[in-house]
Coordinates of C-alpha atoms and ligand atoms in Angstrom, one line a residue:
M1 CA 81.4 107.4 -20.6
E2 CA 80.0 105.1 -23.8
M3 CA 76.6 104.4 -23.0
T4 CA 74.4 106.1 -25.4
T5 CA 71.7 103.5 -26.3
I6 CA 68.4 103.5 -24.2
S7 CA 65.0 101.7 -25.4
V8 CA 61.9 102.7 -23.8
F9 CA 58.9 100.4 -23.6
G10 CA 55.8 102.0 -23.1
L11 CA 55.1 105.5 -24.8
G12 CA 52.9 107.1 -22.5
R13 CA 52.9 110.4 -20.0
V14 CA 56.3 108.6 -18.2
G15 CA 57.7 106.7 -20.9
L16 CA 57.8 109.6 -23.6
S17 CA 58.7 112.7 -21.1
T18 CA 61.6 110.7 -19.9
A19 CA 62.0 109.7 -24.0
V20 CA 62.7 112.9 -25.4
C21 CA 64.5 114.2 -21.9
F22 CA 67.0 111.9 -22.6
A23 CA 66.7 112.2 -26.2
N24 CA 67.5 115.9 -26.4
K25 CA 70.2 115.3 -24.7
G26 CA 71.9 113.7 -27.0
Y27 CA 71.4 109.8 -25.5
R28 CA 70.0 107.6 -28.3
V29 CA 66.6 106.8 -27.6
I30 CA 64.2 104.0 -28.8
G31 CA 60.7 104.2 -28.1
I32 CA 58.3 100.9 -27.8
D33 CA 55.0 100.5 -27.8
T34 CA 52.5 97.8 -28.6
N35 CA 49.5 100.3 -30.1
E36 CA 50.5 101.4 -33.5
N37 CA 48.5 104.7 -33.5
V38 CA 50.5 106.0 -30.6
V39 CA 53.8 105.0 -32.0
E40 CA 52.5 106.8 -35.8
Q41 CA 51.5 110.1 -34.3
I42 CA 54.3 110.1 -32.5
R43 CA 57.0 109.8 -35.6
K44 CA 54.6 112.7 -37.1
R45 CA 55.4 114.9 -34.2
R46 CA 52.4 114.7 -32.5
P47 CA 52.3 113.9 -28.5
P48 CA 48.9 112.1 -27.9
F49 CA 48.4 113.6 -24.9
F50 CA 48.4 117.0 -23.6
E51 CA 52.1 118.4 -21.5
P52 CA 53.2 121.4 -21.5
Q53 CA 56.5 121.7 -24.1
L54 CA 56.3 118.1 -24.5
D55 CA 55.7 119.1 -28.1
E56 CA 58.8 121.3 -28.6
Y57 CA 61.2 118.4 -27.0
L58 CA 59.7 116.0 -29.3
K59 CA 60.0 118.0 -32.4
A60 CA 63.5 118.6 -31.8
A61 CA 64.1 114.8 -30.7
I62 CA 63.1 113.8 -33.7
D63 CA 64.8 116.4 -35.7
R64 CA 68.1 115.6 -34.4
E65 CA 67.2 111.9 -35.0
T66 CA 68.1 110.7 -31.6
F67 CA 64.7 109.4 -30.6
L68 CA 63.1 106.9 -32.7
A69 CA 59.4 105.5 -32.0
T70 CA 58.5 102.0 -33.0
C71 CA 56.2 99.0 -32.4
D72 CA 58.6 96.5 -33.3
P73 CA 61.0 95.6 -29.9
S74 CA 63.7 94.1 -31.3
L75 CA 65.1 97.3 -32.4
S76 CA 66.1 97.7 -28.5
Q77 CA 68.0 94.6 -28.9
E78 CA 71.7 96.7 -28.7
S79 CA 70.6 99.3 -25.4
D80 CA 72.7 99.8 -23.0
L81 CA 69.5 100.6 -20.2
I82 CA 65.8 99.3 -21.3
L83 CA 63.4 100.5 -19.3
I84 CA 59.9 99.4 -18.6
A85 CA 57.3 102.2 -18.2
V86 CA 53.9 100.4 -19.2
G87 CA 50.6 101.3 -17.5
T88 CA 50.1 99.7 -14.7
A89 CA 45.5 99.7 -13.6
T90 CA 44.2 98.7 -10.5
R91 CA 41.4 96.5 -10.6
D92 CA 39.6 96.6 -7.6
G93 CA 42.3 97.7 -6.3
K94 CA 44.6 94.6 -7.1
T95 CA 47.3 95.6 -9.5
D96 CA 47.2 94.6 -13.5
L97 CA 50.6 93.5 -14.1
S98 CA 49.5 91.9 -17.4
G99 CA 51.8 94.5 -19.2
V100 CA 54.6 94.6 -16.8
E101 CA 55.0 91.5 -17.6
N102 CA 54.2 91.5 -21.1
A103 CA 57.1 94.3 -21.6
A104 CA 59.4 91.7 -19.5
A105 CA 58.7 89.1 -21.8
T106 CA 59.2 90.8 -25.3
I107 CA 62.2 92.3 -23.8
G108 CA 63.4 88.6 -22.5
R109 CA 63.3 88.0 -26.2
S110 CA 65.0 90.3 -27.5
L111 CA 67.9 90.4 -25.4
S112 CA 71.2 91.0 -27.2
Q113 CA 72.1 87.1 -27.3
T114 CA 76.5 88.9 -27.2
E115 CA 78.5 89.3 -24.0
H116 CA 77.3 92.6 -23.8
R117 CA 75.1 93.2 -20.3
Q118 CA 72.1 95.2 -20.6
V119 CA 70.7 96.9 -17.4
I120 CA 67.1 96.8 -17.1
V121 CA 65.3 99.1 -15.2
I122 CA 61.5 99.4 -14.0
K123 CA 60.2 102.7 -13.9
S124 CA 56.0 100.7 -13.6
T125 CA 54.6 101.4 -10.3
V126 CA 54.7 97.8 -9.1
P127 CA 53.5 96.2 -5.6
P128 CA 56.9 95.2 -3.3
G129 CA 58.1 92.2 -4.9
T130 CA 57.1 92.7 -8.3
A131 CA 61.2 92.9 -9.6
R132 CA 61.8 90.5 -7.8
K133 CA 59.1 87.4 -8.3
V134 CA 57.8 88.5 -11.4
V135 CA 59.8 90.6 -14.0
K136 CA 63.3 89.1 -13.5
P137 CA 62.0 85.2 -13.6
T138 CA 59.6 86.2 -16.9
V139 CA 62.7 87.9 -18.4
E140 CA 65.2 84.9 -17.5
R141 CA 62.4 82.1 -18.9
E142 CA 61.9 84.2 -22.3
F143 CA 65.9 84.7 -22.9
N144 CA 67.0 81.4 -21.0
R145 CA 69.9 82.8 -19.0
T146 CA 69.5 84.1 -15.3
A147 CA 69.6 87.2 -14.4
D148 CA 73.3 87.5 -13.1
K149 CA 75.2 86.7 -16.1
Q150 CA 73.5 88.4 -19.1
F151 CA 71.7 91.3 -17.8
G152 CA 71.3 93.5 -14.4
L153 CA 67.8 94.6 -13.4
C154 CA 67.4 97.8 -11.2
S155 CA 64.0 99.4 -9.8
N156 CA 63.9 103.0 -10.7
P157 CA 60.3 104.6 -9.9
E158 CA 59.7 108.0 -11.1
F159 CA 57.7 110.5 -9.5
L160 CA 56.7 113.0 -12.4
R161 CA 53.5 115.1 -12.0
E162 CA 51.3 115.5 -14.8
G163 CA 51.7 119.1 -16.2
N164 CA 55.4 118.7 -15.0
A165 CA 56.6 115.7 -16.3
L166 CA 59.7 117.2 -18.1
H167 CA 60.8 119.7 -15.6
E168 CA 60.5 116.9 -12.9
V169 CA 62.7 114.2 -15.1
E170 CA 65.2 116.9 -15.5
F171 CA 65.4 118.6 -11.4
P172 CA 63.9 115.3 -9.9
D173 CA 63.9 115.6 -6.5
R174 CA 65.7 112.4 -5.6
I175 CA 66.8 109.6 -7.7
I176 CA 65.9 106.0 -6.4
I177 CA 68.1 102.7 -7.3
G178 CA 66.9 99.3 -5.9
S179 CA 68.4 96.4 -7.2
D180 CA 70.3 93.8 -5.8
D181 CA 72.8 93.7 -9.0
P182 CA 75.7 96.4 -7.4
E183 CA 76.9 96.1 -10.9
A184 CA 73.7 97.1 -12.6
A185 CA 73.0 100.0 -10.1
E186 CA 76.1 101.5 -10.7
T187 CA 75.7 101.1 -14.3
L188 CA 72.6 103.2 -13.4
E189 CA 73.6 105.6 -11.0
R190 CA 77.2 106.1 -13.7
F191 CA 73.6 106.8 -16.1
Y192 CA 72.2 109.2 -14.1
R193 CA 75.1 111.3 -13.1
E194 CA 76.0 111.9 -16.2
F195 CA 72.2 112.8 -17.4
H196 CA 72.4 115.7 -14.6
G197 CA 76.0 116.6 -14.2
G198 CA 76.2 119.8 -11.9
K199 CA 72.8 119.4 -11.1
L200 CA 72.5 115.7 -9.2
P201 CA 70.2 115.0 -7.0
P202 CA 70.4 112.8 -3.8
I203 CA 70.4 109.4 -4.7
I204 CA 69.4 106.3 -2.6
R205 CA 70.4 103.0 -3.2
T206 CA 68.4 100.3 -1.5
T207 CA 66.8 97.0 -2.2
H208 CA 63.7 96.4 -4.7
E209 CA 61.5 95.9 -2.6
N210 CA 62.3 99.1 -0.8
A211 CA 62.3 101.4 -4.2
E212 CA 58.6 99.9 -5.1
L213 CA 57.3 100.5 -1.5
I214 CA 58.8 104.2 -1.5
K215 CA 56.7 105.0 -5.3
Y216 CA 53.3 103.8 -3.1
A217 CA 54.0 105.1 0.0
N218 CA 54.9 109.0 -1.4
N219 CA 51.8 108.8 -3.4
A220 CA 50.0 107.9 -0.3
F221 CA 51.6 110.8 2.1
L222 CA 50.6 113.4 -1.0
A223 CA 47.1 112.0 -1.1
T224 CA 47.0 111.7 3.5
K225 CA 47.9 115.3 3.0
V226 CA 45.0 116.7 1.1
S227 CA 42.4 114.5 2.7
F228 CA 44.1 115.7 6.3
I229 CA 44.1 119.5 4.4
N230 CA 40.1 119.0 3.5
C231 CA 39.6 117.6 6.9
V232 CA 40.4 120.3 8.1
A233 CA 38.2 123.1 5.6
N234 CA 35.2 120.3 6.4
V235 CA 36.0 121.4 10.5
A236 CA 36.6 125.0 9.5
E237 CA 33.4 125.6 7.8
R238 CA 31.4 124.9 11.0
F239 CA 33.5 127.8 12.8
P240 CA 32.7 131.5 12.5
F241 CA 35.8 133.3 11.3
T242 CA 38.2 130.9 10.4
D243 CA 39.7 130.3 7.0
V244 CA 41.3 126.7 6.0
K245 CA 43.9 128.6 4.0
T246 CA 45.2 130.8 7.0
V247 CA 45.4 127.5 8.9
A248 CA 47.2 125.7 5.8
A249 CA 49.5 129.0 5.5
G250 CA 49.8 129.1 9.0
I251 CA 50.9 125.4 9.6
G252 CA 52.9 125.5 6.4
V253 CA 55.5 127.1 7.7
D254 CA 56.8 124.6 10.1
A255 CA 59.4 122.8 8.9
R256 CA 58.1 119.1 10.0
I257 CA 55.1 120.0 7.9
G258 CA 56.1 121.9 4.7
S259 CA 53.7 124.2 2.7
E260 CA 53.1 122.2 0.2
F261 CA 49.8 119.9 -0.9
L262 CA 48.2 121.4 2.0
N263 CA 45.1 123.2 -1.0
A264 CA 42.0 122.5 0.3
G265 CA 39.6 121.3 -2.6
L266 CA 37.3 119.5 -3.8
G267 CA 39.9 116.4 -3.4
W268 CA 42.3 114.5 -5.5
G269 CA 41.9 112.6 -8.5
G270 CA 44.2 112.0 -11.4
S271 CA 45.5 108.3 -12.4
C272 CA 47.7 108.1 -9.9
L273 CA 46.8 108.7 -6.6
P274 CA 43.4 107.1 -6.4
K275 CA 45.2 104.0 -8.0
D276 CA 48.7 103.6 -5.7
L277 CA 46.4 104.1 -3.2
D278 CA 43.8 101.8 -3.9
A279 CA 47.0 99.2 -4.6
M280 CA 48.3 99.8 -0.9
I281 CA 45.4 99.6 0.6
E282 CA 45.3 95.7 -1.0
F283 CA 48.7 95.0 -1.0
S284 CA 48.5 95.7 2.4
R285 CA 45.1 93.6 3.7
A286 CA 46.6 90.9 1.5
S287 CA 49.4 91.2 4.3
G288 CA 47.6 90.5 6.8
Y289 CA 47.5 94.2 8.2
N290 CA 44.5 96.3 8.3
P291 CA 45.9 99.9 6.8
Q292 CA 42.8 102.2 8.8
L293 CA 44.7 105.8 7.7
L294 CA 44.6 104.8 4.6
E295 CA 41.1 103.7 4.6
A296 CA 40.0 107.1 5.9
V297 CA 42.4 109.3 3.4
A298 CA 40.2 107.4 0.2
E299 CA 36.8 107.4 2.3
I300 CA 37.5 111.6 2.8
N301 CA 38.6 112.1 -0.6
R302 CA 35.5 109.4 -1.9
K303 CA 33.3 111.9 -0.2
Q304 CA 34.9 115.9 -0.7
W305 CA 33.3 115.8 -4.0
Q306 CA 29.7 115.7 -2.7
K307 CA 30.2 119.4 -1.5
A308 CA 30.5 120.7 -4.5
T309 CA 26.9 120.2 -5.2
Q310 CA 25.2 120.1 -1.8
A311 CA 26.6 123.8 -1.8
A312 CA 24.7 124.4 -5.1
R313 CA 21.7 123.1 -3.9
D314 CA 21.7 125.1 -0.2
A315 CA 21.9 127.9 -2.6
L316 CA 19.1 127.3 -5.3
G317 CA 16.8 124.5 -3.9
E318 CA 15.5 122.3 -6.7
L319 CA 18.3 121.9 -9.6
A320 CA 15.9 120.8 -12.4
G321 CA 16.0 123.4 -14.6
K322 CA 18.8 125.7 -13.5
R323 CA 21.8 126.3 -15.2
V324 CA 24.9 125.1 -13.9
A325 CA 28.2 126.4 -15.5
I326 CA 30.9 124.2 -14.3
L327 CA 34.6 125.7 -15.0
G328 CA 36.8 122.8 -15.3
F329 CA 37.0 119.4 -16.4
S330 CA 40.4 118.1 -16.1
F331 CA 41.5 116.0 -12.8
K332 CA 44.0 119.4 -12.1
P333 CA 45.4 122.5 -14.6
Q334 CA 48.3 122.0 -17.1
T335 CA 47.0 118.4 -18.1
D336 CA 43.8 117.3 -20.7
D337 CA 43.4 114.3 -18.1
F338 CA 40.0 113.8 -16.7
R339 CA 40.9 110.1 -15.0
G340 CA 39.6 110.3 -11.6
A341 CA 38.3 114.1 -12.1
A342 CA 35.8 115.8 -9.6
S343 CA 33.8 117.0 -12.6
I344 CA 32.3 113.4 -13.3
P345 CA 31.2 112.6 -10.8
I346 CA 29.9 117.0 -10.1
I347 CA 27.7 116.8 -13.2
N348 CA 26.6 113.3 -13.4
D349 CA 25.1 114.1 -9.6
L350 CA 23.5 117.8 -11.1
L351 CA 22.4 116.1 -14.4
S352 CA 20.5 113.2 -12.2
E353 CA 18.4 116.5 -10.7
G354 CA 17.7 117.6 -13.4
A355 CA 20.1 121.0 -13.7
D356 CA 21.3 122.5 -17.0
V357 CA 24.8 122.3 -17.1
V358 CA 27.4 124.2 -18.9
L359 CA 31.1 123.4 -18.9
Y360 CA 33.9 125.0 -20.3
D361 CA 37.9 123.5 -19.4
P362 CA 41.2 125.2 -21.7
A363 CA 42.6 121.9 -22.6
S364 CA 39.7 119.1 -21.9
M365 CA 37.0 120.5 -24.1
D366 CA 37.2 116.9 -26.5
N367 CA 37.3 114.4 -23.6
A368 CA 34.5 116.4 -22.0
R369 CA 32.4 115.4 -25.6
K370 CA 33.6 111.8 -25.2
V371 CA 32.4 111.0 -21.8
F372 CA 28.8 113.6 -21.6
Q373 CA 28.2 113.9 -25.3
D374 CA 24.8 116.0 -25.5
R375 CA 24.2 115.6 -21.9
V376 CA 25.1 119.1 -20.7
S377 CA 26.7 122.1 -23.2
Y378 CA 30.1 123.0 -24.5
A379 CA 31.1 127.0 -23.9
R380 CA 33.8 129.0 -25.5
S381 CA 35.0 130.5 -22.8
A382 CA 35.4 130.5 -19.4
Y383 CA 33.0 134.3 -19.7
D384 CA 30.7 132.5 -22.5
C385 CA 30.1 129.3 -19.9
V386 CA 28.8 131.5 -16.4
E387 CA 26.4 133.5 -19.3
G388 CA 22.7 133.5 -17.8
A389 CA 23.7 130.9 -15.4
E390 CA 22.2 130.3 -11.7
C391 CA 24.9 128.7 -10.1
C392 CA 28.8 128.5 -11.2
I393 CA 31.2 126.0 -9.8
V394 CA 34.6 126.1 -10.0
V395 CA 35.7 122.6 -10.3
T396 CA 39.8 122.8 -11.4
E397 CA 41.8 125.8 -10.1
W398 CA 42.9 127.1 -13.7
D399 CA 45.0 130.2 -14.4
E400 CA 42.7 131.9 -17.1
F401 CA 39.9 131.4 -14.3
R402 CA 42.1 132.9 -11.6
T403 CA 41.8 136.5 -13.7
I404 CA 38.2 136.3 -13.9
P405 CA 36.8 139.3 -11.7
P406 CA 34.0 139.5 -9.9
S407 CA 31.9 141.9 -11.8
A408 CA 32.3 139.3 -14.7
F409 CA 30.3 136.7 -12.7
V410 CA 27.8 140.0 -11.7
E411 CA 27.4 141.0 -14.8
R412 CA 26.8 137.6 -16.4
M413 CA 25.5 135.3 -13.9
A414 CA 20.8 134.9 -13.8
Q415 CA 22.4 135.3 -10.2
P416 CA 25.7 135.3 -9.4
I417 CA 26.3 132.4 -7.2
V418 CA 29.6 130.9 -7.7
I419 CA 31.0 127.7 -5.6
D420 CA 34.8 128.2 -5.0
G421 CA 35.8 124.3 -4.9
R422 CA 39.6 125.3 -5.0
R423 CA 39.9 128.2 -3.3
I424 CA 40.9 130.5 -5.8
Y425 CA 38.9 133.7 -5.1
E426 CA 39.1 136.6 -2.2
P427 CA 36.6 136.2 -0.4
D428 CA 35.9 140.1 0.8
E429 CA 36.9 140.7 -2.7
F430 CA 33.7 138.6 -4.1
M431 CA 31.4 139.2 -1.4
H432 CA 31.8 143.1 -1.7
A433 CA 31.8 142.9 -5.3
G434 CA 28.0 141.3 -4.5
V435 CA 28.9 137.8 -5.6
R436 CA 27.5 135.5 -3.4
L437 CA 30.5 133.5 -2.4
W438 CA 30.8 129.5 -1.0
A439 CA 34.4 128.2 -0.8
I440 CA 36.0 125.1 0.9
G441 CA 37.0 125.6 3.8
L442 CA 35.5 128.9 4.4
G443 CA 33.9 129.6 7.8
P444 CA 30.4 132.2 7.8
R445 CA 31.6 135.7 8.0
N446 CA 29.9 136.6 11.4
E447 CA 28.9 134.6 14.4
Ligands
UGA501 C1 51.2 112.4 -8.6 C2 52.1 112.4 -7.7 O1 52.4 113.9 -7.3 C3 53.7 112.1 -8.6 O2 55.0 112.6 -7.7 C4 53.2 110.9 -8.9 O3 54.5 110.4 -10.1 C5 52.3 111.1 -10.3 O4 51.5 111.0 -9.2 C6 52.4 109.1 -10.5 O5 51.9 108.6 -9.5 O6 52.6 109.1 -11.8 P1 49.7 113.9 -10.4 O7 49.2 112.4 -10.4 O8 50.1 114.2 -11.6 O9 51.3 113.1 -10.0 O10 48.9 114.6 -9.6 P2 49.4 115.6 -8.9 O11 49.6 117.0 -8.8 O12 50.3 114.8 -7.3 O13 47.9 115.7 -7.8 C7 47.0 115.1 -7.6 C8 45.6 115.1 -7.1 O14 45.7 116.1 -6.0 C9 44.8 115.9 -7.9 O15 43.7 116.5 -8.2 C10 45.4 118.0 -7.2 O16 44.2 118.5 -7.5 C11 45.3 117.0 -6.0 N1 45.7 118.2 -4.3 C12 47.4 118.2 -5.0 C13 44.9 119.1 -3.8 O17 43.5 118.7 -3.9 N2 45.1 119.9 -3.0 C14 46.6 119.8 -3.5 O18 47.5 120.8 -2.4 C15 47.8 119.0 -4.3

């Protein structure tokens, strides 16, 4: 196959992870970002955010000279595939498409004037209709030619999870290609066939709009699954001898339900599920449909974190002056990302009642310092964090928290009250060891 050059507009988590994986397979990849600091850092082989193995992949790609980061969009000119992977934030649920529009305009201005047909691929998450009504006309306006002749357009949403992004670029569950241009769709499919070789996942070819909606429906379903099990957890807590973990295991074996995304906790966060659910609620309403189910999913999540501080209040009474240890700041393990993290409202709530908060996270301490400055104290390790505390709340299920034995809480804390917001501890083991454990979705142990 002659195709060798791929440009990626936007070097955030999706763009950079995708770029380095393609570059390490030998494709020539040009990564373009408007942020000079980001480009500078990447050129120095330093990923601008934490993602497992990204540093190794980035170094390898730069060393084999298959990856170049730049602010200069004209370098994308001779590319075969041009990926748009810029962020799409939401404001009051409405998706801000300015980044996608800017990228489309820049691409339009830099498209090759030769007869070489280029395929623009939208990876950014955008509401149904965006490829057809925003991206295509923007590129055409700036390029001054129509799509069918000179460039093709595909919608190709990504499903990468933070903390597992590189693996998921290499081994995705499926590839969605939306387009009304069979030649462009064929070009993109051919590329993926070559990239994945013998490990080709199912490929679904469809319209732009289906591809766009699939991405939102996917994230909305994941959020629904988690809010559902959190709802079951809230019910379970009211019935003696129940445990949501066992209930989740019991329903998860039903092939129609599946066992993933059934871990009850303090709610779903991150940059994607909250943003995409809000956007889907917004564009559903704007279309005249009232998405009641999605609203309930969001509402359950808005309240879920409050269970941690309520449990602390129930255990300690007054929180003023009480030392509360928080284990975990990031929205989930294996990332330093704290966007939408339950830790933030929990800590704010504790501080508003005068608690003395001490925090530890294995990857996100610098971010935590930026958010809370000197309003909380920062521990050097999980063990250091619980020292002298009257209550400990597990907010993120990092592996290094899972291995803390109950004796460490009993010996180090002023009183061993542990609120397990992510169900990482074995209740019977902890209770027998003398820990006063409160855990999400765990019913009373007696009648
Ligand atoms: C999510 C999707 O999983 C990806 O498929 C998608 O590509 C990505 O958004 C995106 O749109 O870019 P991510 O934001 O990395 O990925 O996070 P998830 O792993 O989905 O976790 C989301 C939240 O749900 C986390 O706060 C996590 O703690 C919570 N969660 C997840 C639970 O509380 N319980 C579970 O069983 C699973």
